[in-house]
Amino acid sequence: MRRIEAVTGKGALELVSRRDQTLVQLGEIVKASEDSLVEKVRQLSSHSRALEKQLEQLKAKMASSTGSDLASEARDVNGVKL
């Protein structure tokens, strides 16, 4: 079952006005016109995901290189690596 709500009269005009203001503010934030806002948000989202993936890869690389750095600093004492 679905619930449908209707807004009429002054309330409808206020709702449309608030949504318009929201679109204008979002456009200003992402530096896009109202017509290209959806595409700009898609691009930013895609770019953000790519940067997050790259960050995770760099974190993994740093973690693995830390282990190899420790191994290269090991010293051989009487045939035992320390």
XYZ file of N, CA and C in Angstrom:
246
model
N 0.828 -1.161 0.000
C 0.000 0.000 0.000
C 0.883 1.237 0.000
N 0.492 2.250 -0.732
C 1.236 3.500 -0.794
C 0.422 4.627 -0.204
N 1.123 5.544 0.365
C 0.470 6.726 0.920
C 0.824 7.904 0.031
N -0.150 8.579 -0.454
C 0.059 9.728 -1.324
C -0.337 10.982 -0.558
N 0.578 11.941 -0.542
C 0.296 13.206 0.113
C 0.218 14.289 -0.947
N -0.722 15.170 -0.786
C -0.889 16.266 -1.738
C -0.603 17.585 -1.033
N 0.005 18.479 -1.759
C 0.254 19.824 -1.263
C -0.427 20.768 -2.250
N -1.213 21.669 -1.726
C -1.963 22.564 -2.609
C -1.807 24.008 -2.165
N -2.188 24.886 -3.051
C -2.219 26.317 -2.735
C -0.866 26.879 -2.374
N -0.878 27.682 -1.293
C 0.340 28.347 -0.841
C 1.422 27.340 -0.463
N 1.015 26.234 0.135
C 1.979 25.201 0.526
C 2.717 24.637 -0.675
N 2.004 24.465 -1.789
C 2.629 23.948 -3.009
C 3.642 24.947 -3.561
N 3.286 26.218 -3.536
C 4.209 27.249 -4.027
C 5.462 27.320 -3.155
N 5.282 27.194 -1.845
C 6.427 27.219 -0.935
C 7.328 25.998 -1.151
N 6.711 24.847 -1.374
C 7.468 23.629 -1.628
C 8.316 23.762 -2.895
N 7.701 24.259 -3.958
C 8.424 24.442 -5.224
C 9.527 25.467 -5.049
N 9.257 26.524 -4.311
C 10.257 27.568 -4.078
C 11.447 27.015 -3.301
N 11.188 26.221 -2.261
C 12.282 25.624 -1.479
C 13.116 24.683 -2.344
N 12.454 23.910 -3.174
C 13.193 22.979 -4.049
C 14.026 23.736 -5.075
N 13.492 24.834 -5.587
C 14.265 25.665 -6.516
C 15.503 26.238 -5.824
N 15.315 26.714 -4.602
C 16.444 27.265 -3.854
C 17.496 26.189 -3.599
N 17.053 24.991 -3.300
C 17.978 23.881 -3.079
C 18.779 23.592 -4.346
N 18.112 23.568 -5.487
C 18.814 23.325 -6.753
C 19.817 24.428 -7.046
N 19.452 25.666 -6.789
C 20.364 26.791 -7.022
C 21.586 26.662 -6.115
N 21.352 26.355 -4.842
C 22.469 26.210 -3.901
C 23.381 25.060 -4.296
N 22.809 23.936 -4.683
C 23.627 22.804 -5.126
C 24.443 23.173 -6.364
N 23.821 23.895 -7.292
C 24.529 24.343 -8.485
C 25.708 25.230 -8.140
N 25.524 26.106 -7.159
C 26.614 26.984 -6.737
C 27.743 26.184 -6.100
N 27.382 25.197 -5.294
C 28.386 24.388 -4.610
C 29.248 23.616 -5.607
N 28.610 22.993 -6.608
C 29.369 22.167 -7.560
C 29.717 22.923 -8.838
N 29.395 24.205 -8.846
C 29.716 25.076 -9.993
C 29.133 24.523 -11.297
N 27.810 24.336 -11.286
C 27.117 23.823 -12.463
C 25.773 24.527 -12.594
N 25.302 24.620 -13.819
C 23.977 25.195 -14.033
C 22.925 24.166 -13.635
N 21.716 24.608 -13.467
C 20.633 23.707 -13.082
C 20.442 22.605 -14.113
N 20.662 22.934 -15.387
C 20.487 21.945 -16.454
C 21.554 20.850 -16.425
N 22.765 21.198 -15.992
C 23.852 20.210 -15.991
C 24.168 19.689 -14.596
N 23.323 19.998 -13.643
C 23.576 19.627 -12.252
C 23.675 18.115 -12.050
N 22.764 17.369 -12.618
C 22.769 15.912 -12.436
C 24.057 15.312 -12.999
N 24.444 15.719 -14.186
C 25.658 15.183 -14.799
C 26.891 15.566 -13.986
N 26.935 16.782 -13.482
C 28.078 17.237 -12.681
C 28.184 16.413 -11.392
N 27.063 16.150 -10.743
C 27.077 15.340 -9.523
C 27.531 13.920 -9.841
N 27.102 13.378 -10.966
C 27.567 12.042 -11.378
C 29.090 12.031 -11.559
N 29.615 13.059 -12.226
C 31.056 13.144 -12.447
C 31.814 13.241 -11.126
N 31.320 14.088 -10.230
C 31.980 14.252 -8.937
C 31.933 12.963 -8.122
N 30.821 12.269 -8.191
C 30.684 11.006 -7.465
C 31.654 9.962 -8.016
N 31.748 9.885 -9.320
C 32.658 8.940 -9.966
C 34.106 9.263 -9.611
N 34.448 10.543 -9.640
C 35.797 10.987 -9.306
C 36.120 10.660 -7.847
N 35.161 10.870 -6.981
C 35.339 10.575 -5.558
C 35.588 9.083 -5.340
N 34.817 8.231 -6.012
C 35.018 6.785 -5.891
C 36.407 6.387 -6.383
N 36.856 6.985 -7.485
C 38.177 6.665 -8.025
C 39.267 7.088 -7.043
N 39.109 8.252 -6.426
C 40.103 8.710 -5.455
C 40.118 7.820 -4.213
N 38.946 7.380 -3.772
C 38.880 6.481 -2.617
C 39.578 5.159 -2.923
N 39.369 4.638 -4.137
C 40.011 3.391 -4.543
C 41.531 3.564 -4.581
N 41.977 4.696 -5.136
C 43.403 4.975 -5.216
C 44.000 5.102 -3.813
N 43.285 5.743 -2.902
C 43.759 5.884 -1.535
C 43.912 4.524 -0.864
N 42.938 3.649 -1.050
C 43.025 2.309 -0.468
C 44.221 1.539 -1.024
N 44.465 1.686 -2.341
C 45.611 1.009 -2.950
C 46.923 1.533 -2.366
N 47.002 2.856 -2.174
C 48.216 3.445 -1.616
C 48.419 3.019 -0.160
N 47.320 2.930 0.598
C 47.425 2.465 1.978
C 47.941 1.032 2.023
N 47.424 0.181 1.140
C 47.867 -1.211 1.086
C 49.338 -1.291 0.695
N 49.742 -0.460 -0.252
C 51.134 -0.451 -0.702
C 52.054 -0.004 0.429
N 51.621 1.023 1.161
C 52.437 1.501 2.287
C 52.548 0.431 3.367
N 51.446 -0.247 3.644
C 51.466 -1.289 4.672
C 52.406 -2.427 4.278
N 52.383 -2.809 3.004
C 53.254 -3.908 2.570
C 54.712 -3.461 2.514
N 54.961 -2.216 2.163
C 56.349 -1.748 2.102
C 56.925 -1.577 3.502
N 56.086 -1.302 4.484
C 56.568 -1.190 5.861
C 57.134 -2.523 6.319
N 56.443 -3.605 5.972
C 56.940 -4.930 6.327
C 58.260 -5.246 5.648
N 58.395 -4.896 4.378
C 59.641 -5.184 3.668
C 60.768 -4.287 4.167
N 60.425 -3.085 4.612
C 61.452 -2.207 5.186
C 62.016 -2.812 6.458
N 61.137 -3.388 7.264
C 61.592 -4.018 8.503
C 62.485 -5.211 8.203
N 62.134 -5.975 7.171
C 62.938 -7.143 6.811
C 64.318 -6.711 6.332
N 64.401 -5.578 5.639
C 65.697 -5.127 5.140
C 66.572 -4.582 6.272
N 65.954 -4.211 7.392
C 66.715 -3.704 8.530
C 67.148 -4.820 9.480
N 66.741 -6.050 9.200
C 67.102 -7.171 10.069
C 68.613 -7.387 10.014
N 69.147 -7.763 11.149
C 70.592 -7.992 11.230
C 70.855 -9.466 11.518
N 71.906 -9.926 10.958
C 72.296 -11.319 11.156
C 73.271 -11.389 12.324
N 72.855 -12.073 13.379
C 73.712 -12.232 14.547
C 73.880 -13.732 14.785
N 75.075 -14.196 14.575
C 75.379 -15.617 14.756
C 74.435 -16.509 13.960
N 74.113 -16.099 12.741
C 73.274 -16.911 11.865
C 71.780 -16.766 12.122
N 71.398 -15.845 13.022
C 69.984 -15.615 13.328
C 69.636 -14.176 12.966
N 68.560 -14.020 12.193
C 68.151 -12.657 11.820
C 67.372 -12.020 12.949
N 67.771 -10.830 13.310
C 67.090 -10.058 14.360
C 66.647 -8.719 13.812
